[in-house]
Coordinates of C-alpha atoms and ligand atoms in Angstrom, one line a residue:
Chain A
M1 CA -31.6 -7.0 3.2
A2 CA -28.2 -5.5 4.6
H3 CA -26.6 -3.1 2.6
I4 CA -23.3 -3.9 1.4
I5 CA -20.2 -1.7 1.4
V6 CA -17.2 -3.3 0.1
V7 CA -13.7 -0.9 0.8
G8 CA -11.4 -1.8 -2.2
N9 CA -8.7 -0.7 -4.4
E10 CA -6.2 -3.0 -5.6
K11 CA -3.1 -0.6 -5.2
G12 CA -1.5 -1.5 -1.7
G13 CA -1.8 1.0 1.0
A14 CA -4.3 3.4 -0.7
G15 CA -6.0 3.5 2.9
K16 CA -8.7 0.5 2.6
S17 CA -8.3 -0.7 6.3
T18 CA -7.9 2.5 7.7
V19 CA -11.0 3.9 6.1
S20 CA -12.9 0.2 7.1
M21 CA -12.3 1.0 10.6
H22 CA -13.4 4.6 10.4
V23 CA -16.2 3.9 8.8
A24 CA -17.7 1.1 10.4
T25 CA -16.8 2.8 13.7
A26 CA -18.9 5.7 12.6
L27 CA -21.8 3.6 11.5
A28 CA -21.8 1.6 15.1
R29 CA -21.6 4.8 16.8
L30 CA -24.7 6.0 15.2
K31 CA -26.3 3.1 16.6
H32 CA -26.7 0.8 13.4
R33 CA -25.8 -2.4 13.3
V34 CA -22.5 -3.1 11.4
G35 CA -21.0 -6.5 10.8
V36 CA -17.6 -6.6 9.3
I37 CA -15.4 -9.4 7.1
D38 CA -11.6 -8.7 6.5
L39 CA -10.7 -10.6 3.2
D40 CA -7.2 -9.7 3.7
L41 CA -6.4 -13.4 5.0
R42 CA -2.5 -12.8 5.5
Q43 CA -2.5 -9.8 6.5
K44 CA -5.4 -9.1 8.5
T45 CA -5.1 -5.3 9.5
L46 CA -8.7 -4.7 10.5
T47 CA -9.4 -8.2 12.1
R48 CA -6.0 -6.8 14.2
Y49 CA -7.6 -3.7 14.6
L50 CA -10.9 -5.0 15.8
E51 CA -9.1 -7.3 18.3
N52 CA -7.0 -4.4 19.6
R53 CA -10.4 -2.7 20.2
L54 CA -11.9 -5.5 22.2
L55 CA -8.7 -6.0 23.9
Y56 CA -8.8 -2.2 25.2
M57 CA -12.6 -2.4 26.1
Q58 CA -11.8 -5.6 28.4
K59 CA -8.8 -4.2 30.3
H60 CA -10.2 -0.7 30.7
A61 CA -13.7 -2.0 31.4
L62 CA -14.8 0.2 28.9
D63 CA -18.4 -0.6 26.4
L64 CA -17.4 1.1 23.0
P65 CA -19.7 0.7 20.2
V66 CA -18.1 -2.4 18.5
P67 CA -18.7 -3.7 14.9
E68 CA -19.8 -7.3 14.8
F69 CA -16.7 -9.1 13.2
R70 CA -17.5 -12.4 11.4
D71 CA -14.6 -14.7 9.9
L72 CA -15.0 -16.7 6.9
P73 CA -16.4 -20.3 8.0
D74 CA -14.2 -23.0 7.2
V75 CA -16.0 -25.3 4.6
E76 CA -15.4 -29.3 4.0
K77 CA -14.9 -30.0 0.0
R78 CA -17.3 -32.2 0.0
E79 CA -20.3 -29.0 0.7
L80 CA -19.9 -28.0 -2.1
A81 CA -21.9 -27.7 -5.2
A82 CA -20.3 -29.2 -8.4
G83 CA -17.7 -26.7 -9.8
E84 CA -18.4 -24.4 -6.8
N85 CA -15.4 -22.3 -5.8
I86 CA -14.7 -22.7 -1.8
Y87 CA -13.6 -19.1 -1.5
D88 CA -17.2 -17.9 -2.9
R89 CA -18.8 -20.4 -0.4
R90 CA -17.0 -19.0 2.5
L91 CA -17.6 -15.7 1.8
S92 CA -21.8 -16.0 1.0
M93 CA -21.7 -17.8 4.5
A94 CA -20.0 -15.1 5.9
V95 CA -22.6 -12.9 4.8
S96 CA -25.7 -14.6 5.2
G97 CA -24.1 -15.2 8.8
L98 CA -24.3 -11.4 9.1
E99 CA -27.3 -10.5 7.3
P100 CA -30.2 -11.1 9.7
I101 CA -28.8 -9.0 12.6
C102 CA -26.8 -6.2 10.5
D103 CA -28.0 -2.9 8.6
F104 CA -24.7 -3.0 7.2
I105 CA -22.2 -5.3 6.1
L106 CA -18.7 -3.6 5.3
I107 CA -16.2 -5.8 3.5
D108 CA -12.4 -4.8 3.5
C109 CA -10.8 -6.1 0.6
P110 CA -6.5 -6.8 0.3
G111 CA -4.3 -4.6 -1.5
S112 CA -3.9 -7.4 -4.5
H113 CA -6.1 -9.1 -7.3
T114 CA -7.6 -12.0 -5.2
R115 CA -11.0 -14.4 -5.9
L116 CA -12.3 -13.1 -2.5
S117 CA -11.8 -9.3 -3.8
Q118 CA -13.4 -9.8 -7.1
V119 CA -16.6 -11.7 -6.1
A120 CA -16.8 -9.1 -2.5
H121 CA -16.9 -6.5 -5.4
S122 CA -19.9 -7.8 -7.3
L123 CA -21.9 -7.8 -4.0
A124 CA -21.3 -3.9 -3.5
D125 CA -24.3 -1.8 -2.8
T126 CA -21.7 0.7 -2.1
L127 CA -17.8 0.5 -3.3
I128 CA -15.7 2.9 -1.5
T129 CA -12.1 3.0 -3.1
P130 CA -10.1 5.2 -1.3
L131 CA -7.1 6.6 -3.2
N132 CA -3.8 8.6 -2.1
D133 CA -3.2 11.9 -3.9
S134 CA -0.7 10.3 -6.5
F135 CA -0.7 9.6 -10.3
L136 CA 1.1 6.4 -9.3
D137 CA -1.9 5.1 -7.2
F138 CA -4.0 6.9 -10.3
D139 CA -2.2 4.8 -12.8
L140 CA -4.1 1.8 -11.4
L141 CA -7.6 3.2 -12.3
A142 CA -6.5 4.8 -15.9
Q143 CA -3.4 5.3 -18.0
T144 CA -2.6 8.6 -18.6
D145 CA -0.4 11.0 -20.8
G146 CA 2.5 11.8 -18.6
E147 CA 2.3 15.5 -20.2
T148 CA -1.0 16.4 -21.2
H149 CA -2.3 13.8 -18.2
E150 CA -5.2 13.0 -21.2
I151 CA -6.8 9.9 -20.2
L152 CA -5.7 6.9 -22.5
G153 CA -7.7 3.7 -21.4
P154 CA -8.8 1.9 -18.1
S155 CA -6.4 0.3 -15.8
V156 CA -6.6 -3.3 -14.2
Y157 CA -8.5 -2.3 -11.1
S158 CA -11.2 -0.3 -13.1
E159 CA -11.1 -3.2 -15.3
M160 CA -11.8 -5.4 -12.3
V161 CA -14.7 -3.3 -10.9
W162 CA -16.3 -3.2 -14.5
S163 CA -16.2 -7.0 -14.6
A164 CA -18.0 -6.8 -11.2
R165 CA -20.6 -4.6 -12.6
Q166 CA -21.2 -7.1 -15.6
L167 CA -21.7 -9.7 -13.1
R168 CA -24.3 -7.5 -11.0
A169 CA -25.8 -6.3 -13.8
Q170 CA -26.6 -9.9 -15.3
A171 CA -27.5 -10.7 -11.9
G172 CA -30.2 -8.4 -12.1
L173 CA -28.9 -6.5 -9.3
T174 CA -28.8 -2.9 -8.6
P175 CA -25.8 -1.1 -10.0
I176 CA -23.0 -0.2 -7.3
D177 CA -22.9 3.0 -6.1
W178 CA -19.0 3.5 -6.8
V179 CA -17.3 6.4 -4.2
V180 CA -13.6 7.2 -4.8
V181 CA -12.4 8.6 -1.3
R182 CA -9.0 10.7 -1.7
N183 CA -6.9 9.4 1.4
R184 CA -4.0 11.0 3.0
V185 CA -4.1 14.4 0.9
G186 CA -1.6 16.8 1.6
P187 CA -2.1 19.5 3.7
Q188 CA -1.2 22.8 1.6
R189 CA -2.3 23.6 -1.9
M190 CA 0.1 22.4 -4.7
V191 CA 0.0 22.3 -8.4
N192 CA 0.1 18.1 -8.3
K193 CA -3.7 18.1 -6.0
E194 CA -4.8 20.5 -8.6
L195 CA -3.6 17.6 -11.1
M196 CA -4.8 15.0 -9.5
I197 CA -8.6 16.7 -9.1
A198 CA -8.9 17.7 -12.4
S199 CA -7.6 13.9 -13.7
L200 CA -10.2 12.2 -11.3
N201 CA -12.9 14.6 -12.1
K202 CA -12.5 14.0 -15.9
L203 CA -12.3 9.9 -14.9
A204 CA -15.1 10.2 -13.1
R205 CA -17.5 10.8 -15.6
R206 CA -15.8 8.0 -17.7
L207 CA -15.8 5.4 -15.5
G208 CA -19.3 6.3 -13.7
F209 CA -17.8 7.1 -9.8
R210 CA -18.4 9.8 -7.5
I211 CA -15.7 11.6 -5.8
A212 CA -15.7 12.3 -1.7
P213 CA -13.7 14.6 0.5
G214 CA -11.5 12.2 2.1
F215 CA -8.8 12.2 4.8
T216 CA -5.7 14.7 5.0
E217 CA -2.5 13.1 5.9
R218 CA -2.9 12.9 9.5
V219 CA -1.5 10.8 12.6
T220 CA -4.5 10.8 14.5
F221 CA -5.6 8.3 11.6
R222 CA -2.9 6.0 12.3
E223 CA -2.0 6.4 15.9
L224 CA -4.9 4.8 17.7
F225 CA -4.3 1.6 15.9
P226 CA -2.5 -0.3 18.6
R227 CA -5.4 0.5 20.9
G228 CA -8.2 -0.4 18.6
L229 CA -9.4 3.1 18.9
T230 CA -10.9 5.8 16.5
L231 CA -10.7 9.6 16.8
L232 CA -14.7 9.5 17.5
D233 CA -14.0 7.1 20.7
L234 CA -11.7 9.5 22.1
R235 CA -14.1 11.4 24.6
D236 CA -15.5 7.8 25.9
I237 CA -11.5 7.0 27.3
G238 CA -11.6 10.7 29.2
V239 CA -9.8 12.8 26.5
K240 CA -10.8 16.6 27.0
Q241 CA -8.3 18.4 25.1
F242 CA -8.6 18.1 21.4
N243 CA -6.0 20.1 18.9
I244 CA -6.9 21.6 16.1
S245 CA -5.9 18.4 13.7
M246 CA -8.5 16.5 15.4
V247 CA -11.2 18.8 15.6
A248 CA -10.2 18.9 11.4
A249 CA -10.3 15.1 11.7
R250 CA -13.6 15.1 13.1
Q251 CA -14.8 17.0 10.7
E252 CA -13.9 15.4 7.8
L253 CA -15.0 11.7 9.1
R254 CA -18.7 13.6 9.2
D255 CA -18.1 15.0 5.8
L256 CA -17.5 11.6 4.6
M257 CA -20.2 9.7 6.6
T258 CA -22.6 12.3 5.0
E259 CA -21.1 12.2 1.5
L260 CA -21.3 8.2 1.3
K261 CA -25.6 8.5 1.2
L262 CA -25.8 5.6 3.2
P263 CA -29.2 4.6 3.6
G264 CA -30.8 5.7 6.5
V265 CA -27.8 7.3 7.8
S266 CA -27.9 10.9 8.9
I267 CA -25.3 12.7 10.7
Chain B
M1 CA 29.1 -10.8 -9.7
A2 CA 25.9 -8.4 -9.8
H3 CA 25.2 -7.2 -6.4
I4 CA 21.5 -7.9 -6.0
I5 CA 19.2 -5.1 -3.9
V6 CA 15.7 -6.7 -3.4
V7 CA 13.1 -4.1 -2.2
G8 CA 10.3 -5.9 -0.6
N9 CA 7.7 -5.3 1.9
E10 CA 4.9 -7.2 1.7
K11 CA 2.8 -4.6 3.1
G12 CA 1.3 -2.3 0.3
G13 CA 1.8 1.4 -0.4
A14 CA 5.0 0.9 2.0
G15 CA 7.1 2.7 -0.5
K16 CA 9.0 -0.1 -2.6
S17 CA 8.5 1.2 -6.0
T18 CA 9.0 4.7 -5.3
V19 CA 12.3 3.8 -3.0
S20 CA 13.1 1.3 -6.2
M21 CA 12.6 4.4 -8.8
H22 CA 15.0 6.8 -6.6
V23 CA 17.6 3.8 -5.6
A24 CA 18.4 2.9 -9.1
T25 CA 18.3 6.1 -10.7
A26 CA 20.7 7.5 -8.2
L27 CA 23.2 4.3 -9.1
A28 CA 22.9 5.0 -12.7
R29 CA 23.3 8.9 -12.1
L30 CA 26.6 7.6 -10.2
K31 CA 27.7 5.6 -13.4
H32 CA 27.1 2.3 -12.0
R33 CA 25.2 -0.3 -14.2
V34 CA 21.9 -0.9 -12.8
G35 CA 19.6 -3.5 -14.1
V36 CA 15.8 -3.4 -12.9
I37 CA 13.3 -6.4 -12.7
D38 CA 9.5 -5.7 -11.7
L39 CA 8.3 -8.6 -9.9
D40 CA 4.5 -6.6 -9.6
L41 CA 3.3 -8.3 -12.7
R42 CA 0.0 -6.8 -12.5
Q43 CA 0.2 -3.6 -11.1
K44 CA 3.8 -3.0 -12.8
T45 CA 4.3 0.5 -11.4
L46 CA 8.2 0.8 -11.7
T47 CA 7.6 -0.8 -15.3
R48 CA 5.6 2.2 -16.0
Y49 CA 7.9 4.5 -14.0
L50 CA 11.0 3.8 -16.3
E51 CA 8.8 3.9 -19.7
N52 CA 7.4 7.4 -18.9
R53 CA 11.2 8.1 -18.3
L54 CA 11.8 6.4 -21.9
L55 CA 9.2 8.1 -23.3
Y56 CA 9.9 11.7 -21.6
M57 CA 13.8 11.5 -22.7
Q58 CA 12.4 10.7 -26.5
K59 CA 9.8 13.3 -26.7
H60 CA 12.7 16.0 -25.5
A61 CA 15.5 14.4 -27.1
L62 CA 17.1 14.2 -23.8
D63 CA 20.2 11.7 -22.5
L64 CA 19.3 11.1 -19.0
P65 CA 21.1 8.1 -17.1
V66 CA 18.4 5.1 -17.2
P67 CA 18.6 1.9 -15.5
E68 CA 18.6 -1.1 -17.6
F69 CA 15.1 -2.7 -17.6
R70 CA 14.5 -6.7 -17.9
D71 CA 11.1 -8.2 -18.4
L72 CA 10.7 -12.1 -17.3
P73 CA 11.3 -13.8 -20.2
D74 CA 8.5 -16.1 -21.5
V75 CA 9.6 -19.7 -20.9
E76 CA 8.0 -22.8 -22.5
K77 CA 7.0 -25.6 -20.0
R78 CA 8.9 -28.1 -21.6
E79 CA 12.1 -25.9 -21.0
L80 CA 11.6 -26.5 -17.2
A81 CA 13.6 -29.3 -14.9
A82 CA 11.4 -31.6 -13.2
G83 CA 9.1 -30.1 -11.1
E84 CA 11.0 -27.0 -11.2
N85 CA 8.6 -23.7 -11.0
I86 CA 8.2 -21.8 -13.8
Y87 CA 8.2 -18.3 -12.0
D88 CA 11.9 -19.5 -10.5
R89 CA 12.9 -19.9 -13.8
R90 CA 12.1 -17.0 -15.5
L91 CA 13.3 -14.9 -12.3
S92 CA 16.9 -16.7 -12.9
M93 CA 16.5 -16.1 -16.5
A94 CA 16.1 -12.5 -15.9
V95 CA 18.8 -12.3 -13.3
S96 CA 21.4 -13.9 -15.6
G97 CA 20.5 -11.9 -18.5
L98 CA 21.6 -8.7 -16.2
E99 CA 24.6 -10.5 -14.5
P100 CA 27.0 -9.5 -17.3
I101 CA 26.2 -6.3 -18.0
C102 CA 25.6 -4.9 -14.5
D103 CA 26.8 -3.8 -11.1
F104 CA 23.9 -3.8 -9.6
I105 CA 20.3 -5.7 -10.1
L106 CA 17.4 -4.0 -8.2
I107 CA 14.4 -6.3 -7.9
D108 CA 11.2 -4.7 -7.0
C109 CA 8.7 -6.8 -5.2
P110 CA 4.7 -6.7 -4.7
G111 CA 2.7 -5.5 -1.8
S112 CA 1.5 -9.3 -2.0
H113 CA 2.8 -12.4 -0.8
T114 CA 4.1 -14.2 -4.0
R115 CA 6.1 -17.3 -5.4
L116 CA 8.4 -14.6 -7.1
S117 CA 8.6 -12.3 -4.2
Q118 CA 9.9 -15.1 -2.4
V119 CA 12.3 -16.5 -4.3
A120 CA 13.5 -12.9 -4.6
H121 CA 14.2 -12.4 -1.2
S122 CA 16.6 -15.7 -1.1
L123 CA 18.8 -13.6 -4.0
A124 CA 18.8 -10.6 -2.0
D125 CA 22.9 -9.4 -0.9
T126 CA 21.0 -6.0 0.4
L127 CA 17.2 -6.5 1.4
I128 CA 15.8 -2.8 1.6
T129 CA 12.3 -2.9 3.4
P130 CA 10.4 0.7 3.1
L131 CA 8.2 1.4 6.0
N132 CA 5.4 4.1 6.9
D133 CA 5.8 5.6 10.2
S134 CA 2.2 3.4 11.6
F135 CA 2.0 0.7 13.5
L136 CA -0.4 -0.8 10.7
D137 CA 2.7 -1.0 8.9
F138 CA 4.9 -2.2 12.0
D139 CA 2.5 -5.0 12.4
L140 CA 3.5 -6.9 9.5
L141 CA 7.1 -7.0 11.0
A142 CA 5.9 -8.2 14.7
Q143 CA 3.1 -8.3 16.9
T144 CA 3.1 -6.0 19.8
D145 CA 1.5 -4.9 22.7
G146 CA -1.2 -2.2 22.5
E147 CA -0.2 -0.5 25.2
T148 CA 3.5 -1.1 26.3
H149 CA 4.7 -1.7 22.6
E150 CA 6.4 -4.6 24.0
I151 CA 7.2 -7.3 20.9
L152 CA 5.3 -10.3 21.4
G153 CA 6.4 -12.2 18.3
P154 CA 7.2 -12.2 14.5
S155 CA 4.8 -11.5 12.0
V156 CA 4.1 -12.7 8.1
Y157 CA 6.4 -10.5 6.7
S158 CA 9.4 -11.3 9.0
E159 CA 8.6 -14.8 9.0
M160 CA 9.2 -14.5 4.9
V161 CA 12.2 -12.9 5.6
W162 CA 13.5 -15.7 8.2
S163 CA 12.9 -18.4 5.6
A164 CA 14.6 -16.7 2.6
R165 CA 17.6 -16.5 5.0
Q166 CA 16.9 -19.9 5.9
L167 CA 17.5 -20.9 2.2
R168 CA 20.2 -18.5 1.7
A169 CA 22.2 -20.0 4.3
Q170 CA 21.6 -23.6 3.4
A171 CA 23.0 -22.4 0.0
G172 CA 25.8 -21.4 1.6
L173 CA 25.4 -17.7 0.5
T174 CA 26.5 -14.4 2.2
P175 CA 23.9 -13.1 5.1
I176 CA 21.2 -10.5 3.6
D177 CA 22.2 -7.0 4.6
W178 CA 18.4 -6.1 5.9
V179 CA 17.8 -2.5 5.8
V180 CA 14.4 -1.0 7.0
V181 CA 14.1 2.5 5.6
R182 CA 11.5 5.1 7.1
N183 CA 8.9 6.0 4.2
R184 CA 6.0 9.0 4.2
V185 CA 7.8 10.2 7.5
G186 CA 5.5 13.2 9.1
P187 CA 7.3 16.3 9.2
Q188 CA 6.9 17.9 13.0
R189 CA 8.0 15.8 16.1
M190 CA 5.3 13.8 17.4
V191 CA 4.7 11.0 20.0
N192 CA 3.9 8.4 17.4
K193 CA 7.6 9.3 15.8
E194 CA 9.1 8.6 19.0
L195 CA 7.3 5.3 19.8
M196 CA 8.2 4.0 16.0
I197 CA 11.8 4.8 16.6
A198 CA 11.7 2.9 20.2
S199 CA 10.0 -0.3 18.8
L200 CA 11.9 -0.5 15.2
N201 CA 15.1 0.0 17.5
K202 CA 14.0 -3.2 19.5
L203 CA 12.8 -5.2 16.5
A204 CA 16.5 -4.4 15.1
R205 CA 18.0 -6.3 17.6
R206 CA 16.0 -9.2 17.8
L207 CA 15.2 -9.6 13.8
G208 CA 18.6 -8.7 12.6
F209 CA 18.6 -5.6 10.6
R210 CA 19.5 -2.1 10.6
I211 CA 17.5 1.1 10.4
A212 CA 18.2 3.5 7.5
P213 CA 17.3 7.3 7.8
G214 CA 14.6 7.6 4.8
F215 CA 12.2 9.9 3.5
T216 CA 9.8 12.5 4.8
E217 CA 6.2 13.0 3.6
R218 CA 7.1 15.3 0.3
V219 CA 5.0 15.8 -3.1
T220 CA 8.6 15.7 -5.2
F221 CA 8.7 12.1 -4.5
R222 CA 5.3 11.3 -6.1
E223 CA 4.5 14.1 -8.6
L224 CA 7.4 13.0 -11.1
F225 CA 6.0 9.8 -12.1
P226 CA 4.2 10.8 -14.8
R227 CA 7.0 11.8 -16.8
G228 CA 9.1 9.3 -15.3
L229 CA 11.7 11.7 -13.5
T230 CA 13.1 11.8 -9.9
L231 CA 14.4 15.0 -8.2
L232 CA 17.7 14.1 -9.1
D233 CA 17.1 14.5 -12.8
L234 CA 15.8 18.4 -12.7
R235 CA 18.8 20.1 -13.2
D236 CA 19.0 18.1 -16.6
I237 CA 15.7 19.3 -17.7
G238 CA 16.7 23.1 -17.1
V239 CA 15.0 23.6 -13.3
K240 CA 17.2 26.2 -11.7
Q241 CA 14.8 27.4 -8.7
F242 CA 15.0 24.4 -5.8
N243 CA 12.7 25.1 -2.9
I244 CA 13.5 23.9 0.8
S245 CA 11.4 20.8 0.2
M246 CA 13.6 19.9 -2.8
V247 CA 17.3 20.6 -1.3
A248 CA 15.9 18.5 2.0
A249 CA 14.6 15.7 -0.3
R250 CA 18.0 15.8 -2.1
Q251 CA 19.6 15.5 1.2
E252 CA 17.6 12.6 2.4
L253 CA 18.4 10.6 -0.9
R254 CA 21.9 11.3 -0.4
D255 CA 22.0 9.9 3.0
L256 CA 20.1 7.0 2.2
M257 CA 22.4 6.1 -0.4
T258 CA 25.5 6.6 1.7
E259 CA 23.4 4.5 4.6
L260 CA 23.2 1.6 2.4
K261 CA 26.6 1.0 2.0
L262 CA 26.5 -0.5 -1.1
P263 CA 29.9 -2.1 -2.6
G264 CA 31.9 0.3 -4.7
V265 CA 29.2 3.5 -4.0
S266 CA 30.5 7.0 -2.4
I267 CA 28.5 9.9 -2.6
Ligands
ATP1 N1 -5.5 9.6 6.1 C1 -4.4 9.0 6.9 N2 -3.3 9.5 7.3 C2 -2.4 9.4 7.8 N3 -2.1 8.0 7.9 C3 -2.9 7.1 7.1 C4 -4.1 7.6 6.7 N4 -4.7 6.6 5.9 C5 -3.9 5.5 5.9 N5 -2.8 5.7 6.6 C6 -1.8 4.7 7.0 O1 -1.1 4.5 5.5 C7 -0.8 3.3 5.4 C8 -1.6 2.5 4.3 O2 -3.1 2.6 5.2 P1 -4.0 1.2 5.3 O3 -3.1 -0.2 5.9 O4 -5.4 1.3 5.8 O5 -4.1 1.2 3.8 P2 -4.5 -0.2 2.9 O6 -5.2 0.1 1.2 O7 -5.5 -0.9 3.7 O8 -3.4 -1.2 2.6 P3 -3.1 -2.6 2.2 O9 -3.5 -2.8 0.8 O10 -2.0 -3.6 2.6 O11 -4.3 -3.5 2.8 C9 -1.0 2.8 7.1 O12 0.0 2.5 7.5 C10 -1.9 3.7 7.6 O13 -1.7 3.9 9.0
ATP2 N1 8.2 9.7 0.9 C1 7.1 10.1 0.0 N2 6.5 11.0 0.1 C2 5.7 10.9 -0.4 N3 4.6 10.1 -1.2 C3 5.2 9.1 -1.2 C4 6.3 8.7 -0.9 N4 6.3 7.3 -0.9 C5 6.1 6.9 -1.5 N5 4.6 7.8 -1.8 C6 3.6 7.7 -2.6 O1 2.6 6.5 -1.4 C7 1.9 5.6 -2.3 C8 2.5 4.2 -2.4 O2 4.0 3.9 -2.7 P1 4.5 3.2 -3.7 O3 3.3 2.7 -4.9 O4 6.1 3.1 -4.1 O5 4.5 1.9 -2.6 P2 4.5 0.3 -3.0 O6 5.3 0.0 -1.7 O7 5.4 0.0 -4.2 O8 3.0 -0.1 -3.1 P3 3.0 -1.3 -3.7 O9 2.8 -2.3 -2.3 O10 0.8 -1.2 -4.2 O11 3.5 -2.1 -4.4 C9 2.5 5.9 -3.8 O12 1.1 7.3 -4.3 C10 3.5 7.1 -3.9 O13 3.4 8.1 -5.1
MG3 MG1 -5.5 -3.2 4.2
MG4 MG1 5.0 -1.2 -5.7

């Protein structure tokens, strides 16, 4: 059975597609068979990132490890069971298409509340939720007191995860390993960072997620998109000099891959 | 007639709600009458930011300038004209509710493609599009060649703005002043920044927008959310020491307010 990794956060720009590309590429480079499904049907950021990679490989006759991308197949309305939602069918077909040939299937979700995203969350063995170090982002996980930062209750995204967990429990599946990954973290020490860490730790116990060290705000996580590359690929394209930010970025990605505790993955 | 400012970008996390709060508060502090409508009905980031402000003002008996917030009113299906969309009606009611008492109406859009967002874009006298300094974000404005960065064609968000402009032209309204605002810009000089500026300049001529200097990545733009404050309010709450980042942030906001060239607004 392929291990399903869902990358989700209803909050826009938290870093879902960025984390998706880096985790999927890391797994492919570690010789695991990785399938990828992009559920952001309008923006298709991950789809483009992978298309850019294939184009670059072609142009430069390079053989880089590349995750197996699968589009949602088209489905005729008449093929559906009574009352079955067409998106549910398209997603399950994409997943079953990848299952026989993959150890991991990674699903990138959109930054909005869609049916596909809801269904994908209930399929997650591992759910990765990237999160900016910001109370604007935190606000979608939990409502907090403006001055004490005490947690007042859940918010739209944690409620969405909760219903995915319900569905999964009812279907008798193993519980979701929910991992919150801090992203675009500021480089220096600052009060806001300390407050975020404290609030996240409290919320982790309450909502049942664990926190993984994530990525600092670094241009290397975004400047390679046009060529479909990640920092892990740079040696393969002949880069020999690595500045301190690149070395640190590589370590951040390694630490994340370790912390995700994915079955059969060792760094 | 109130001047309508729409803050839009289908790309999640570009900084719409952050820019909305700072522009609306700046206008209120300059003694203009500002109304605000939040079209992100699920996440309600701007709504919360303003609720936090009111709570903070109440708790500390403070009288800060505060934009006039208007919810979308509820509407009975039977009140609608034949074929009229309920969201169109709710939005136009919110706008007409604010018009008599406002010089400016600012509308914050969600990071996804919704009917409300589409209609709001056609109401814009000024359209502010915040944009991260990243080709991931640029990708929603235009498709580009991965290596030359030459512009290959429009993308989902610029097409959406184009249809809003069509609607507006057909209705005989003045053209939209489309201003792209760079946000979360890296502090140092870097190749990615230069490439982004070059690509944006080319695209500006092609798509008919102008580029305003925006905000650097600064914790001050996000750490005041829980208290509903912006850096402009800090003197009012007794802060006397301003570090260099705060002083620079204030100048960035001033420069943006100047560059927006809003009627009757002088800094
Ligand atoms: N660690 C990082 N350092 C620097 N830039 C980053 C980092 N992570 C993400 N970014 C940038 O932040 C922006 C948002 O990232 P991304 O598109 O991956 O988020 P997302 O959650 O997939 O957004 P959406 O909700 O639109 O799908 C992009 O411009 C991306 O290049
Ligand atoms: N200039 C800035 N400096 C530092 N952090 C920023 C800046 N602008 C925005 N942010 C942070 O970036 C994240 C995204 O900002 P924001 O929520 O305003 O974007 P948005 O476009 O409204 O997102 P959505 O698409 O979800 O509505 C938030 O965590 C916010 O605090
Ligand atoms: Mg994405
Ligand atoms: Mg927003």
